[in-house]
GROMACS .gro file of C-alpha atoms in nm:
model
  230
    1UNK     CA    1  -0.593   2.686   2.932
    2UNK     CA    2  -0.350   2.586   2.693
    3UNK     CA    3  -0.475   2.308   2.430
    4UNK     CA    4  -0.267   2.106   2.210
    5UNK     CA    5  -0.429   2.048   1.871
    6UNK     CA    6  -0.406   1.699   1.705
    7UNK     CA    7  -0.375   1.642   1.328
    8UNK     CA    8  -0.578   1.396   1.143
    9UNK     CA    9  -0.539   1.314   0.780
   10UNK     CA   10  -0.740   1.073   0.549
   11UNK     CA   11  -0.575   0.794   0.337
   12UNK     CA   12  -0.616   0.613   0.017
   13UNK     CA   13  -0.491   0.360  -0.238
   14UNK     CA   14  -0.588   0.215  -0.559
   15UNK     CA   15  -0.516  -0.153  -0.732
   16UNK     CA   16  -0.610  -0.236  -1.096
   17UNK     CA   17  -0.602  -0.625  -1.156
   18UNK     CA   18  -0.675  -0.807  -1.460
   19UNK     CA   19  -0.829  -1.162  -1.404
   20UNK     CA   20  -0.951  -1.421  -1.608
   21UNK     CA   21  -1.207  -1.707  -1.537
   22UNK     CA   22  -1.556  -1.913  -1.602
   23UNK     CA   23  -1.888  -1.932  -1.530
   24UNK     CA   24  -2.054  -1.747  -1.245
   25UNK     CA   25  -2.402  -1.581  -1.138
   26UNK     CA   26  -2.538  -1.225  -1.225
   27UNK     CA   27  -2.647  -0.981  -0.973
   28UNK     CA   28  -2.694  -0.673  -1.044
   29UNK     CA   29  -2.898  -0.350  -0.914
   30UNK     CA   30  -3.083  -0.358  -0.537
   31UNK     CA   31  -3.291  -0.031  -0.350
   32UNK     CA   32  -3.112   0.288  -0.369
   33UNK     CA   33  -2.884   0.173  -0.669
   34UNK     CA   34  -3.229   0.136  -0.862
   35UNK     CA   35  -3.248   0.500  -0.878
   36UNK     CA   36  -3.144   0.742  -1.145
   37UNK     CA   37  -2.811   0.999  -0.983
   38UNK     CA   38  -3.025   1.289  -0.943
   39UNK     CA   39  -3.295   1.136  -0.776
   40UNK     CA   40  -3.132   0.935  -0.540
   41UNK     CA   41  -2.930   1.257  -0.466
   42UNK     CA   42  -3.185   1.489  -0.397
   43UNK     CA   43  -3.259   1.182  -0.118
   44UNK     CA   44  -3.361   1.431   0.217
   45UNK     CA   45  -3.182   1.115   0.409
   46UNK     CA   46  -2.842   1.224   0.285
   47UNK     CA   47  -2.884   1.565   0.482
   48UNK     CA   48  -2.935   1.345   0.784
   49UNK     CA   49  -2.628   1.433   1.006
   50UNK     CA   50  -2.454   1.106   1.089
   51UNK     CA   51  -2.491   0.897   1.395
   52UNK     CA   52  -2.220   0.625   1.442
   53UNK     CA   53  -2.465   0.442   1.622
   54UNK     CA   54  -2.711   0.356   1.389
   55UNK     CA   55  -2.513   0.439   1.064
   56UNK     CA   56  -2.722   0.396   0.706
   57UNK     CA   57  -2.453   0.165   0.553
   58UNK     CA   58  -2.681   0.062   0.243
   59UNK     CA   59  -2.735   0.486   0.194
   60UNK     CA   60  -2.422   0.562   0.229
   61UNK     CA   61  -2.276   0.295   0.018
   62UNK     CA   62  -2.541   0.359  -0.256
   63UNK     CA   63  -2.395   0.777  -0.218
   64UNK     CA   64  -2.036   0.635  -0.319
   65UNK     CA   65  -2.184   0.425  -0.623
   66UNK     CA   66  -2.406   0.724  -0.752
   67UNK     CA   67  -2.087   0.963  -0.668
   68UNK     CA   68  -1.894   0.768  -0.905
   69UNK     CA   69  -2.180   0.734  -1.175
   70UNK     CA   70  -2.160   1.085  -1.177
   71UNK     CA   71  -1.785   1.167  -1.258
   72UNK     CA   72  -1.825   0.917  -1.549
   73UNK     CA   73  -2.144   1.128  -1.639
   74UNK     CA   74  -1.975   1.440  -1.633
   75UNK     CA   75  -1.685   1.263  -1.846
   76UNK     CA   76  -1.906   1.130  -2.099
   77UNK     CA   77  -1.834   0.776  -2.024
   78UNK     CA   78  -2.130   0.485  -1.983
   79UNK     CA   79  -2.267   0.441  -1.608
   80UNK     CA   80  -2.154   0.140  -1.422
   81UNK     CA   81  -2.416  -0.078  -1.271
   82UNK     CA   82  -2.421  -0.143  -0.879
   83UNK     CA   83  -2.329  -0.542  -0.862
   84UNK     CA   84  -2.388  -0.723  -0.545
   85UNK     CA   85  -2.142  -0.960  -0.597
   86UNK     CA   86  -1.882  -0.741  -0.604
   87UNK     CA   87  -2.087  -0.521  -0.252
   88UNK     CA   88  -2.030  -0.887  -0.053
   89UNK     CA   89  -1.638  -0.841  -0.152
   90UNK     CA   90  -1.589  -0.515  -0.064
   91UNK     CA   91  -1.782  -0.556   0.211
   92UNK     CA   92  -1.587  -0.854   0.332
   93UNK     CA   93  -1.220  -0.605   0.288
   94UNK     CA   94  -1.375  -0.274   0.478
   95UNK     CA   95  -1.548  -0.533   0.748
   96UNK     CA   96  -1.168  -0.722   0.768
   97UNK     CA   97  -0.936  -0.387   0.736
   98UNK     CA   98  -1.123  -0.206   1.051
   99UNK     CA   99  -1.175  -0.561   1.225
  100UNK     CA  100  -0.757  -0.623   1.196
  101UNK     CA  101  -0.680  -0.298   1.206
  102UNK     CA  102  -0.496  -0.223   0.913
  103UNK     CA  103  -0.524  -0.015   0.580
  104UNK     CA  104  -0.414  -0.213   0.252
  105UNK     CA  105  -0.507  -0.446  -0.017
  106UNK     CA  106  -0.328  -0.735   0.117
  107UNK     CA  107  -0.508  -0.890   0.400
  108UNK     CA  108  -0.276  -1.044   0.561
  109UNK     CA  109  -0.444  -1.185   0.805
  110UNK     CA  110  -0.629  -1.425   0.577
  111UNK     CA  111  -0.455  -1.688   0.299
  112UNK     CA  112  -0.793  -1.718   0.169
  113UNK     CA  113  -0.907  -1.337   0.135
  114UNK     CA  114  -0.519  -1.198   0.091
  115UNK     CA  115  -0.588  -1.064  -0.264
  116UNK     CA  116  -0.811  -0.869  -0.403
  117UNK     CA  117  -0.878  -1.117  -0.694
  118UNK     CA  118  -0.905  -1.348  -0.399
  119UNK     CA  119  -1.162  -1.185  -0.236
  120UNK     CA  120  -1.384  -1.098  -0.563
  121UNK     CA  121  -1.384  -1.449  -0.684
  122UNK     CA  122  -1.496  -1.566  -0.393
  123UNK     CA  123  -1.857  -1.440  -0.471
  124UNK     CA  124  -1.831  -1.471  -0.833
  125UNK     CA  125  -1.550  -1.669  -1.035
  126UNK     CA  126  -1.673  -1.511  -1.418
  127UNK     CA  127  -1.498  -1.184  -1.428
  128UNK     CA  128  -1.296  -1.110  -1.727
  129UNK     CA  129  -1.118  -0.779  -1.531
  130UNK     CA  130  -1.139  -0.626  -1.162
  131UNK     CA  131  -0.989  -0.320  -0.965
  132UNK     CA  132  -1.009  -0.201  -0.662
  133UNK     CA  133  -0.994   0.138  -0.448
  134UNK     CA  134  -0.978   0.179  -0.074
  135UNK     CA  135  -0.960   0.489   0.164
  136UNK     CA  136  -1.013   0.597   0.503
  137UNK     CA  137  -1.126   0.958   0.690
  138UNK     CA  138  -1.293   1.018   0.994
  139UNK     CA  139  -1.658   1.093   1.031
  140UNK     CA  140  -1.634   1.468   1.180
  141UNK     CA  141  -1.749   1.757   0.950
  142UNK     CA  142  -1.423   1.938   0.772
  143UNK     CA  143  -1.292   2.123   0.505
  144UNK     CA  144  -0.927   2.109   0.400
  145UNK     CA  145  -0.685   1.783   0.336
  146UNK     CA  146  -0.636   1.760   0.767
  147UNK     CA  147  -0.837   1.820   1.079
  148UNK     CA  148  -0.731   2.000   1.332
  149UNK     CA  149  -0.872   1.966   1.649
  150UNK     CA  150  -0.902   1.872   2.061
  151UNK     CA  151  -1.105   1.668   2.289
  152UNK     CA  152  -1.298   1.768   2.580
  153UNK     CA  153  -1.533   1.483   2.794
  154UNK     CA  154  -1.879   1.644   2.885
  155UNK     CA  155  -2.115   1.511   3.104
  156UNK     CA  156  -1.895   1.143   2.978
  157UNK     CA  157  -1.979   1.261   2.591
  158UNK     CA  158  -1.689   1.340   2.406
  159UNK     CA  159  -1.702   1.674   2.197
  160UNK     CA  160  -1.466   1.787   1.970
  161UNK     CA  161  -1.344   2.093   1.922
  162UNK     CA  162  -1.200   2.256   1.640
  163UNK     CA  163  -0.869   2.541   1.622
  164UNK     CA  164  -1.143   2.824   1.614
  165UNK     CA  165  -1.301   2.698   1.902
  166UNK     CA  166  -1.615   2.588   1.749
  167UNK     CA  167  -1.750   2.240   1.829
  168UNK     CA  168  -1.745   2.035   1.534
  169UNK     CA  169  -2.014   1.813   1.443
  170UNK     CA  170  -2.039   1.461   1.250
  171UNK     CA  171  -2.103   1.519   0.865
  172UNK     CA  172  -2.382   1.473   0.696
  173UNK     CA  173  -2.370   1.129   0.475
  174UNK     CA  174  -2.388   1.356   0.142
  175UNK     CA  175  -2.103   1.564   0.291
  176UNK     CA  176  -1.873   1.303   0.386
  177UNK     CA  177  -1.989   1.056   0.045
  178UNK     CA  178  -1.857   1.387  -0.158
  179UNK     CA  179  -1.568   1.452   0.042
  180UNK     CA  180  -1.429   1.058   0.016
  181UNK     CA  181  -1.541   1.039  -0.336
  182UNK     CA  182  -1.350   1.404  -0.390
  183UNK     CA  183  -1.026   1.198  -0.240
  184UNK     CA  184  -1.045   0.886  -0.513
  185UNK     CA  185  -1.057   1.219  -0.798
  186UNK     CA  186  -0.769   1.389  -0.660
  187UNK     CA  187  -0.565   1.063  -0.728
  188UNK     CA  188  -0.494   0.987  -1.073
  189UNK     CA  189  -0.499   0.639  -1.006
  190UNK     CA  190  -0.814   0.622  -0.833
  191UNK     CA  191  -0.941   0.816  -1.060
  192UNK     CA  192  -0.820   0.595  -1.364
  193UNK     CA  193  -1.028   0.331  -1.200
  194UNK     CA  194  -1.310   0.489  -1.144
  195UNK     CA  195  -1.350   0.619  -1.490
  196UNK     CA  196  -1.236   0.340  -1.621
  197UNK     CA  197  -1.423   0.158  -1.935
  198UNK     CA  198  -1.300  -0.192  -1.876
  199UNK     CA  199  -1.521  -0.184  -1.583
  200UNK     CA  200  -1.941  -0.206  -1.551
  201UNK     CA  201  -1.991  -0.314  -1.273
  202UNK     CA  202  -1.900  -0.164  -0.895
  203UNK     CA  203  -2.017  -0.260  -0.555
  204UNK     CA  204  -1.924  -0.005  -0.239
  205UNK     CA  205  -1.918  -0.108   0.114
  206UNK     CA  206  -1.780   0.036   0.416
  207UNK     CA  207  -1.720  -0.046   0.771
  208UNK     CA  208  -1.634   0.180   1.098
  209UNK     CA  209  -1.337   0.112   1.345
  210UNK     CA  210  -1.383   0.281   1.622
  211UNK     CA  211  -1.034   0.441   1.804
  212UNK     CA  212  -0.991   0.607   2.136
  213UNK     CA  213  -1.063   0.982   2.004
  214UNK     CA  214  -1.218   0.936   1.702
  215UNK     CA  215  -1.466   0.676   1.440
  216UNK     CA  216  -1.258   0.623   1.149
  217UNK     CA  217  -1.440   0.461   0.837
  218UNK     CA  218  -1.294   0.279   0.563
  219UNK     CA  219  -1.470   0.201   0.239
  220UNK     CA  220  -1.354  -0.016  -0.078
  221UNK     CA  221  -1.492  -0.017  -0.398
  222UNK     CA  222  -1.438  -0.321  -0.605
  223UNK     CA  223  -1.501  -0.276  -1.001
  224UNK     CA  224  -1.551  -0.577  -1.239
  225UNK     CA  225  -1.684  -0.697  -1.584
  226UNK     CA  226  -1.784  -1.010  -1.709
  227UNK     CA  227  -1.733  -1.235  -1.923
  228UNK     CA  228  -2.028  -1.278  -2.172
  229UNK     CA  229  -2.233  -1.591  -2.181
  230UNK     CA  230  -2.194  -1.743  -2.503
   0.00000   0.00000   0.00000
């Protein structure tokens, strides 16, 4: 039997804004943010194979955040704190993109969530700067910048099947937090913003869109600061 493998390749883009305003409402830190990196990494949950079903969202989003807090670690620079404010936006954009089915900053579908600013001040109007990164893979367990692979129905459950033959398996959330965050690094843009220190604050949120062969996810990460309160 002759079996023609399909390509799939992730996607990313970055957008650094600079925003001025007044007044707004503070709120920072919630559940797995709370935690230091290492012990919210060492989390036995984020060995838990995936299950599109019943995805963690707030564990996966909090693996993104701590991710992030880590690179700055590593580069000396001071850890951002998780802002829920800025979760609801990003939230709103991943939620929208896989809703719409599209991949970009600009939602076009929406005058009053088009722009990132847009979309960020909606939930808090104080910030003094904000940025914003968004990217999109596919859940299934891979090494490499593509997956190749095939699609066989059994017993009505798809399985897919990579070019060795083996049948590949959805990631673990650890495993597929490193391998999204690993995509933002590789980009010197993304990775501009996420080391950035006119930012500290970030919220993460993704969503899933499911396709005909595969779950694709999409995740944003919004970054602010605030203005101080005189």
């Amino acid at each position: 039997m002759n079996i023609n493998f399909k390509t799939l390749s992730s996607t990313f883009t970055f957008l650094i804004l600079g925003c001025f305003a007044t007044q707004g409402q503070n709120a920072i830190g919630k559940d797995y943010t709370n935690q230091k990196i290492d012990e919210f990494l060492s989390d036995f949950e984020l060995k838990l194979t995936i299950k599109p079903d019943s995805f963690h969202f707030d564990l996966f989003h909090a693996a993104l955040f701590h991710l992030s807090n880590n690179e700055r670690r590593k580069d000396k620079k001071k850890q951002l704190l998780y802002f829920t404010d800025l979760e609801k936006s990003a939230k709103l954009h991943s939620t929208e993109m896989s809703e719409h089915h599209f991949f970009s900053h600009t939602n076009s579908n929406s005058k009053k969530y088009k722009t990132p600013a847009k979309r960020m001040f909606t939930f808090n109007d104080n910030y003094r700067a904000v940025g914003e990164n968004i990217v999109s893979n596919n859940l299934i367990e891979y090494s490499g910048k593509t997956l190749e692979y095939s699609i066989q129905q059994i017993n009505e459950e798809t399985i897919y099947i990579g070019e060795n033959g083996k049948v590949l398996d959805y990631s673990t959330y650890i495993n597929l937090a490193k391998r999204l965050t690993k995509q933002w690094m590789d980009s010197p843009p993304h990775k501009k913003n996420i080391l950035s220190e006119n930012y500290t604050l970030l919220g993460c949120a993704c969503a899933l869109e499911k396709h005909n062969e595969f779950i694709e996810i999409k995740c944003t990460q919004n970054f602010g600061d605030l203005f101080q309160e005189e």
